[in-house]
Each structure stands twice: as structure tokens, then as C-alpha cells.
Tab-separated table of C-alpha atoms in Angstrom:
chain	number	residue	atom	x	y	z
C	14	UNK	CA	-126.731	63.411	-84.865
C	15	UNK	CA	-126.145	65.478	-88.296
C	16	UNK	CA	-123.167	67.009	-88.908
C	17	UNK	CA	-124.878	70.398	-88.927
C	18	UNK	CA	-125.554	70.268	-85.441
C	19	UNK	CA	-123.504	69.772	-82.001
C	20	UNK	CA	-123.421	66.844	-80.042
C	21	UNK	CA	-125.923	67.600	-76.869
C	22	UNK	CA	-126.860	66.347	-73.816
C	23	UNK	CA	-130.023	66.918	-71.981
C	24	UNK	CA	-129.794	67.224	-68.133
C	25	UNK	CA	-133.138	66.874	-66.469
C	26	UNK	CA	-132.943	67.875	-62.748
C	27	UNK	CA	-134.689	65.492	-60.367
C	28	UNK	CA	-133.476	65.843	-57.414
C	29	UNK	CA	-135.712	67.745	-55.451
C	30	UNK	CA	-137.152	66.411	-51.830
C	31	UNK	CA	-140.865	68.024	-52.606
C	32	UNK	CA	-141.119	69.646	-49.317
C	33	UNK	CA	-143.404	72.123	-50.563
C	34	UNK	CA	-145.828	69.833	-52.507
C	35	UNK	CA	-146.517	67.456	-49.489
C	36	UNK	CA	-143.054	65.793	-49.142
C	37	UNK	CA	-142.993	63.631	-52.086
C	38	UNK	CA	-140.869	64.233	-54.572
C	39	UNK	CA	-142.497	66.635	-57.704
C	40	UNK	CA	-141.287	64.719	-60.369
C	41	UNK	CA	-142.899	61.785	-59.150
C	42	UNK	CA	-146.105	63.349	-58.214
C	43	UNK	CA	-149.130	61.522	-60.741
C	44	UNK	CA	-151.059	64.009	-63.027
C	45	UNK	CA	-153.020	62.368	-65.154
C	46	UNK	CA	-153.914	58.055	-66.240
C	47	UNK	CA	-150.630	57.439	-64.583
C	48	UNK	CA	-148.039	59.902	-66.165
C	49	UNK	CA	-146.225	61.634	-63.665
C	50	UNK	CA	-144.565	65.123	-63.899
C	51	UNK	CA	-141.270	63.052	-64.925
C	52	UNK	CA	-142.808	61.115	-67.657
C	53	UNK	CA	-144.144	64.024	-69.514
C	54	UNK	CA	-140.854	65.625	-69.360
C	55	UNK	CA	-138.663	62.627	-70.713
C	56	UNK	CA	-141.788	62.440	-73.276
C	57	UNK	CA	-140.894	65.922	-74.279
C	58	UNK	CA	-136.774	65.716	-74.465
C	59	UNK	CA	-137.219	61.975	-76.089
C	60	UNK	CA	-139.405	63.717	-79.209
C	61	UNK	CA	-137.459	67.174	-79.387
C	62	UNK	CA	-134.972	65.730	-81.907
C	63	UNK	CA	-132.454	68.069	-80.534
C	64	UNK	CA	-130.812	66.147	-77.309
C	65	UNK	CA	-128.265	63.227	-78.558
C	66	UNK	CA	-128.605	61.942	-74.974
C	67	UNK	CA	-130.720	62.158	-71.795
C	68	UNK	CA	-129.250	62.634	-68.498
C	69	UNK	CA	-131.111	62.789	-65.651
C	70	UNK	CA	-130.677	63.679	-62.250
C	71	UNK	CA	-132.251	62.660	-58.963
C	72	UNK	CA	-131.781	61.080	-55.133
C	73	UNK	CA	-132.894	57.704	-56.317
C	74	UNK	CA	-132.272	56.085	-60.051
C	75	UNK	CA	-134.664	53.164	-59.330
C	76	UNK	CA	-137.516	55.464	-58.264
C	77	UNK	CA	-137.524	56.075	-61.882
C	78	UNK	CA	-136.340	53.622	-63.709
C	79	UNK	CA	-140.328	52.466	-64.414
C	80	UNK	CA	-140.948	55.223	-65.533
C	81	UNK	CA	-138.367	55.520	-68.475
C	82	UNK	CA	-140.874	53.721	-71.139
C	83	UNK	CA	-137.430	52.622	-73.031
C	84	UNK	CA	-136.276	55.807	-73.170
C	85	UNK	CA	-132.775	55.218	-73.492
C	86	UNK	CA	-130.776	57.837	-69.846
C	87	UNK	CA	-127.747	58.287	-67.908
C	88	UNK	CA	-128.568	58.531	-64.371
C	89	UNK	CA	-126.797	61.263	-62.097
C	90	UNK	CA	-126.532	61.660	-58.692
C	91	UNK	CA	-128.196	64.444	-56.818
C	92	UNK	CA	-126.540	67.235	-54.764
C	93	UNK	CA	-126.989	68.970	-51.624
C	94	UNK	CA	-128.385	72.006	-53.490
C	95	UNK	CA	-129.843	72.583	-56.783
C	96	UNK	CA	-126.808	73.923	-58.357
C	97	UNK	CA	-124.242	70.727	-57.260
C	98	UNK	CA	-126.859	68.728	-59.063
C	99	UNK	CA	-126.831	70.527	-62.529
C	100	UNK	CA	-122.957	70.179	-62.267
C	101	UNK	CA	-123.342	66.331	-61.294
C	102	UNK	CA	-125.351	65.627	-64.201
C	103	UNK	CA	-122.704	67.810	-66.698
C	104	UNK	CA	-120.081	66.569	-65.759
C	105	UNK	CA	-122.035	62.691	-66.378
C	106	UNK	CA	-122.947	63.956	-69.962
C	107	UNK	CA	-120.798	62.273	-72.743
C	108	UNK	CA	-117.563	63.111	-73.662
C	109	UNK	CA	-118.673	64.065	-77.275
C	110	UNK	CA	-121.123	66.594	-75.582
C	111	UNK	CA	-120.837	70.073	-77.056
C	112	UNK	CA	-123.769	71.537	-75.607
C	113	UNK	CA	-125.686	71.219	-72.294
C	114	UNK	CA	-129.798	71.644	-72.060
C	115	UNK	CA	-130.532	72.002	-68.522
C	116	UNK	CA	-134.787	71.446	-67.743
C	117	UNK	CA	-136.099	71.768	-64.084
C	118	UNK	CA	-138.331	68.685	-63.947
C	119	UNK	CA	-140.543	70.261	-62.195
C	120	UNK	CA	-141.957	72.201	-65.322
C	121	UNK	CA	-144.069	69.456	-66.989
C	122	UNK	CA	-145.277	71.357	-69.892
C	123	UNK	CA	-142.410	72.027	-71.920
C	124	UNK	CA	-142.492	71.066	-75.331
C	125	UNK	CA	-140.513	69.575	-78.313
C	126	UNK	CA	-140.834	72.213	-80.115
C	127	UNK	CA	-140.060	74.787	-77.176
C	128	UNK	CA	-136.984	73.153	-76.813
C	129	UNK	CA	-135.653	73.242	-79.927
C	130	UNK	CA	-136.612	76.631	-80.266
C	131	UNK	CA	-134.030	77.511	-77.205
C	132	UNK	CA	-131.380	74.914	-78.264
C	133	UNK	CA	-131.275	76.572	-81.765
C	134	UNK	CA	-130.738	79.729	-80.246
C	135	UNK	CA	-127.875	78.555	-78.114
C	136	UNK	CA	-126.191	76.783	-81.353
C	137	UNK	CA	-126.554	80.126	-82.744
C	138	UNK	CA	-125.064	82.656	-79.671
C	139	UNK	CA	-123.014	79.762	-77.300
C	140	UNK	CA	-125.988	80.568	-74.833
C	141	UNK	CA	-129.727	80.733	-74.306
C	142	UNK	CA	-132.745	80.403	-71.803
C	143	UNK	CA	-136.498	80.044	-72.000
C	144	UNK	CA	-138.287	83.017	-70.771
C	145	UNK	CA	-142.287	84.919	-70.046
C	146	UNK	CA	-142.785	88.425	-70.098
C	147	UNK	CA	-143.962	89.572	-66.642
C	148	UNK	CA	-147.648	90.360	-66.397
C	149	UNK	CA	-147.960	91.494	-63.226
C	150	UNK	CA	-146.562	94.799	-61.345
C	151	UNK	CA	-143.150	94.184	-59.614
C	152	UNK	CA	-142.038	95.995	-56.563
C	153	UNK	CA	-138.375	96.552	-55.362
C	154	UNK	CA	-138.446	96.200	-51.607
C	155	UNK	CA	-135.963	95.961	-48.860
C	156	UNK	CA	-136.569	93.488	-46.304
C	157	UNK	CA	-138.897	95.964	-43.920
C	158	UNK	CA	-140.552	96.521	-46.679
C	159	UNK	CA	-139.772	99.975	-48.103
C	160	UNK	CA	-140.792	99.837	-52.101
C	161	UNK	CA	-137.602	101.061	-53.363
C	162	UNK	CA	-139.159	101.458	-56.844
C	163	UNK	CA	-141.607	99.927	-59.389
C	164	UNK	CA	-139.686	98.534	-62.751
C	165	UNK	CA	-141.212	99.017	-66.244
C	166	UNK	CA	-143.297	95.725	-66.720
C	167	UNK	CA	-141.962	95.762	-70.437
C	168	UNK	CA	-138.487	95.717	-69.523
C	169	UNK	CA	-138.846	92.807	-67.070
C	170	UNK	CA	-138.757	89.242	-68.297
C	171	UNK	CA	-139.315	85.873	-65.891
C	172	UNK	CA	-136.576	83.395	-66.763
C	173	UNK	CA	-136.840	79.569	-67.021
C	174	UNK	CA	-135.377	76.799	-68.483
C	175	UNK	CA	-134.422	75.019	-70.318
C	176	UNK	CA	-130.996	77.161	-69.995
C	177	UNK	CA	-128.761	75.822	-72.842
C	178	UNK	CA	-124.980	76.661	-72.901
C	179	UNK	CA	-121.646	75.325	-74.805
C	180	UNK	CA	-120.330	72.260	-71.987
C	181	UNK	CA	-117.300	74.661	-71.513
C	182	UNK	CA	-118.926	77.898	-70.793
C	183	UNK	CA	-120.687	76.334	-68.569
C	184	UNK	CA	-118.036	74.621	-66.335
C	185	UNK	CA	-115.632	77.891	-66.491
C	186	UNK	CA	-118.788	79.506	-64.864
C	187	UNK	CA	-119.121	77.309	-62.089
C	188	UNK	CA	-115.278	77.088	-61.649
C	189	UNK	CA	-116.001	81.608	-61.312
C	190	UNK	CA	-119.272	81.146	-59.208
C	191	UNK	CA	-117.246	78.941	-55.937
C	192	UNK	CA	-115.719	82.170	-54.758
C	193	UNK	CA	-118.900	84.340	-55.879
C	194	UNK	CA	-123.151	84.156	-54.424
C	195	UNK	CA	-125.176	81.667	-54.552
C	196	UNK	CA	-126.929	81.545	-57.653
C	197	UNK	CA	-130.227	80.654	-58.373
C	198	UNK	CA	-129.650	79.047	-62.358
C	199	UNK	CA	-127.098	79.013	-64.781
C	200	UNK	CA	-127.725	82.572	-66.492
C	201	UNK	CA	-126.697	83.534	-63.607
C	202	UNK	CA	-123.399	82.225	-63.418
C	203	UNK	CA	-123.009	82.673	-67.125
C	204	UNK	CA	-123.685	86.448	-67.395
C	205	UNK	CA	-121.058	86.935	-64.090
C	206	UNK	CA	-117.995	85.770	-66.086
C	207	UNK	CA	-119.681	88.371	-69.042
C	208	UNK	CA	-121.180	85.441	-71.489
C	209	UNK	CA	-124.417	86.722	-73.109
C	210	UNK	CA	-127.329	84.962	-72.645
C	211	UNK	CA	-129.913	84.817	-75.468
C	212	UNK	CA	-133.712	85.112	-73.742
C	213	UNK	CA	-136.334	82.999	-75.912
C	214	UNK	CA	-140.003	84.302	-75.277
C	215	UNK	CA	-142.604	80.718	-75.240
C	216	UNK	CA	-145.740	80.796	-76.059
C	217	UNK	CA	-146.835	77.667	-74.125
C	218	UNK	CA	-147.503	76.576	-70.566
C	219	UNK	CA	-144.151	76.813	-69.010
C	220	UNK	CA	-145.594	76.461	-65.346
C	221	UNK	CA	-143.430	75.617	-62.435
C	222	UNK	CA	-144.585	73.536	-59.788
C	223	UNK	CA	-143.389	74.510	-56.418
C	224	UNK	CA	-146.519	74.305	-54.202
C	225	UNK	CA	-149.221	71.955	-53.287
C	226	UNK	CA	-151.822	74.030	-55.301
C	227	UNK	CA	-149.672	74.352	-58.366
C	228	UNK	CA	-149.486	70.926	-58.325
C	229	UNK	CA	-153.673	70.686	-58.563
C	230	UNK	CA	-153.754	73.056	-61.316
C	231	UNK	CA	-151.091	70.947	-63.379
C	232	UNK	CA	-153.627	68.520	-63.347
C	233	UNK	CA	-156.535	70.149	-64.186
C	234	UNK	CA	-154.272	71.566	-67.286
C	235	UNK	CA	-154.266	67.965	-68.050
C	236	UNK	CA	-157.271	66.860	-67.838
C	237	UNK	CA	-158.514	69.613	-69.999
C	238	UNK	CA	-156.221	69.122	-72.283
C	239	UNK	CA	-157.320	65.661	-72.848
C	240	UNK	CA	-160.691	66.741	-73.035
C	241	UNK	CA	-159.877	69.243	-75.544
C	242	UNK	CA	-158.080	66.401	-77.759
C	243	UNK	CA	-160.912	63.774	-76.789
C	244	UNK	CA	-163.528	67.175	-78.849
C	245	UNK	CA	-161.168	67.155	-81.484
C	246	UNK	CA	-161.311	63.302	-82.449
C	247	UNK	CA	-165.224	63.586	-82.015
């Protein structure tokens, strides 16, 4: 760590059951020569240069543990929802941590770079989350389906992670969010206590995987990707 920049942990959520992808568990889920969605996320966060530690987060440590490729992580318990296990793996971070980097393992295709591009942010504001513009047309509906109204594509933005916050902004957050909703990430939270969060546009493949077929297409991503690479050496 340099002296210019905080002490930060990386907390890679895990814990997921996979219902949606066929019951096993996305992070463990193969997508190309034997890397699994897991492995090309730690690959990622172990080359960023930005995380002083790893911690990740998941159900079952030594599911994983062959997959670390001595990559040096703290291993977290999961919790009953998404959010529990974000705060399990804070609150495992080091004591020295300044700054939290939160990454859905089930996005495979983050980068080094893409993550240092949304740390650097959050040194420079206290807060700050990956994002895509919205391509498509979005409809407000109530639940019989009455459009309520169409927003303005260019004011709409779809937010990912990694979501990177100061350790303490963070945990007064979730201390505000017990008696508040359900939240779906930590922006959330964040913005409801009146913390700004800085939105960082990426350029790459930021996919999610949350279905069977997205999990076919991550691998076709990969296998062109290696053909590409495989053109390039030629």
C-alpha cells in the first residue's frame, strides 16, 4: 500500500444458491478450460493493484479454496439475503481498512482497470459505483400494468458494482437501512442517509449472470475472446 492511497478491502459476494442458473451455485459454474465465473473475478481484483486485501464471501469456503491459485483471501460467511452477506464480509475486512469495494461475483467480466477506475473515484468523493447507460425504452408500470410514464433514456443509468464506499459510511448506512426497505445494493442505502454516490460509466462487458442463458452467452464471450487473442498471436 502507498501512502497516497487508503487501505482497502475487496469484498467479493459468493454466496448465492444459483437457483436460477440450474441450482448450482454461479460462481462456480465453468466457462471456459476450467476457469469458473469465480476465478476470473479473483483474477481481476488480484491484478487491479487497488484492493490491499481480498475478502470473499460464500456458503462454503472449501468449495473454493481450489480455486484461489495462491491468491492470498479472507473467507466470510454468507447470509440469509444478499445484503447480510455484504455486511458479513465488511465487517471481516481488516481493521486498517479505509475503504470497502463490493463486486457481485456473478459479473465475470470486470476488469483491473474498471476497478480502479471506480475505486479512484470513491478515494476522490467517499463514494462510487460502476454503471451502463440504458439502451433500451423503460416503462413505469403499476402492478396491473398501467404505464405510468416513459423516462428519458438519457437520464436513466443501470447501476452495478463494484459499489465502493469509506468502511464507515457504509456501516452508518446499514445501521439507517434496519428500520428502512429492503434494499437492493449499497447506493441504495448510501444515498438514504444523503451520501452522494459518484456513477462511473464502463466501457467493457459488465454482464450479470442471473439466468441459465446468460450463463451460455458468458461462455461464448469467452471463447471468442480467446479466439480473438489466439488471431492476434498468429
Amino acid at each position: 500500500m502507498t501512502a497516497e492511497r487508503p487501505f482497502t478491502s475487496a469484498i467479493i459476494v459468493a454466496a448465492g444458491s444459483g437457483t436460477r442458473c440450474g441450482g448450482l451455485a454461479k460462481p462456480l459454474i465453468p466457462l471456459y478450460k476450467g476457469m469458473t465465473v469465480f476465478s476470473y473475478v479473483l483474477e481481476a481484483f488480484a491484478a487491479c493493484g487497488t484492493v490491499d486485501e481480498i475478502v470473499v464471501v460464500c456458503k462454503d469456503s472449501s468449495r473454493f479454496e481450489p480455486l484461489l491459485g495462491g491468491v492470498s483471501v479472507v473467507f466470510a460467511p454468507g447470509g440469509a439475503t444478499r445484503a447480510a452477506s455484504v455486511y458479513n464480509g465488511v465487517r471481516a475486512a481488516d481493521a486498517k481498512t479505509k475503504f470497502v469495494c463490493i463486486h457481485d461475483c456473478a459479473r465475470p467480466f470486470i476488469t483491473p482497470e474498471d476497478i480502479r477506475l471506480v475505486c479512484e473515484k470513491a478515494y476522490e468523493t467517499g463514494a462510487a459505483a460502476a454503471c451502463s447507460p440504458m439502451r433500451d425504452t423503460v416503462k413505469y408500470i403499476e402492478p396491473e400494468k398501467k404505464v405510468l410514464f416513459t423516462p428519458a433514456r438519457e437520464h436513466l443509468i443501470a447501476v452495478a458494482t463494484p459499489q465502493v464506499f469509506r468502511r464507515e459510511v457504509y456501516l452508518a448506512a446499514c445501521a439507517a437501512a434496519k428500520s428502512g426497505p429492503e434494499a437492493t445494493d449499497e447506493t441504495t442505502i448510501c444515498e438514504r442517509i444523503g451520501v452522494p454516490v459518484a456513477y462511473v460509466p464502463l466501457d467493457s462487458n459488465n454482464m450479470k449472470l442471473t439466468t441459465a442463458y446468460d450463463v451460455k452467452l458468458a461462455k461464448a464471450v469467452c471463447f471468442l475472446a480467446e479466439s480473438e487473442r489466439k488471431e492476434r498471436r498468429e
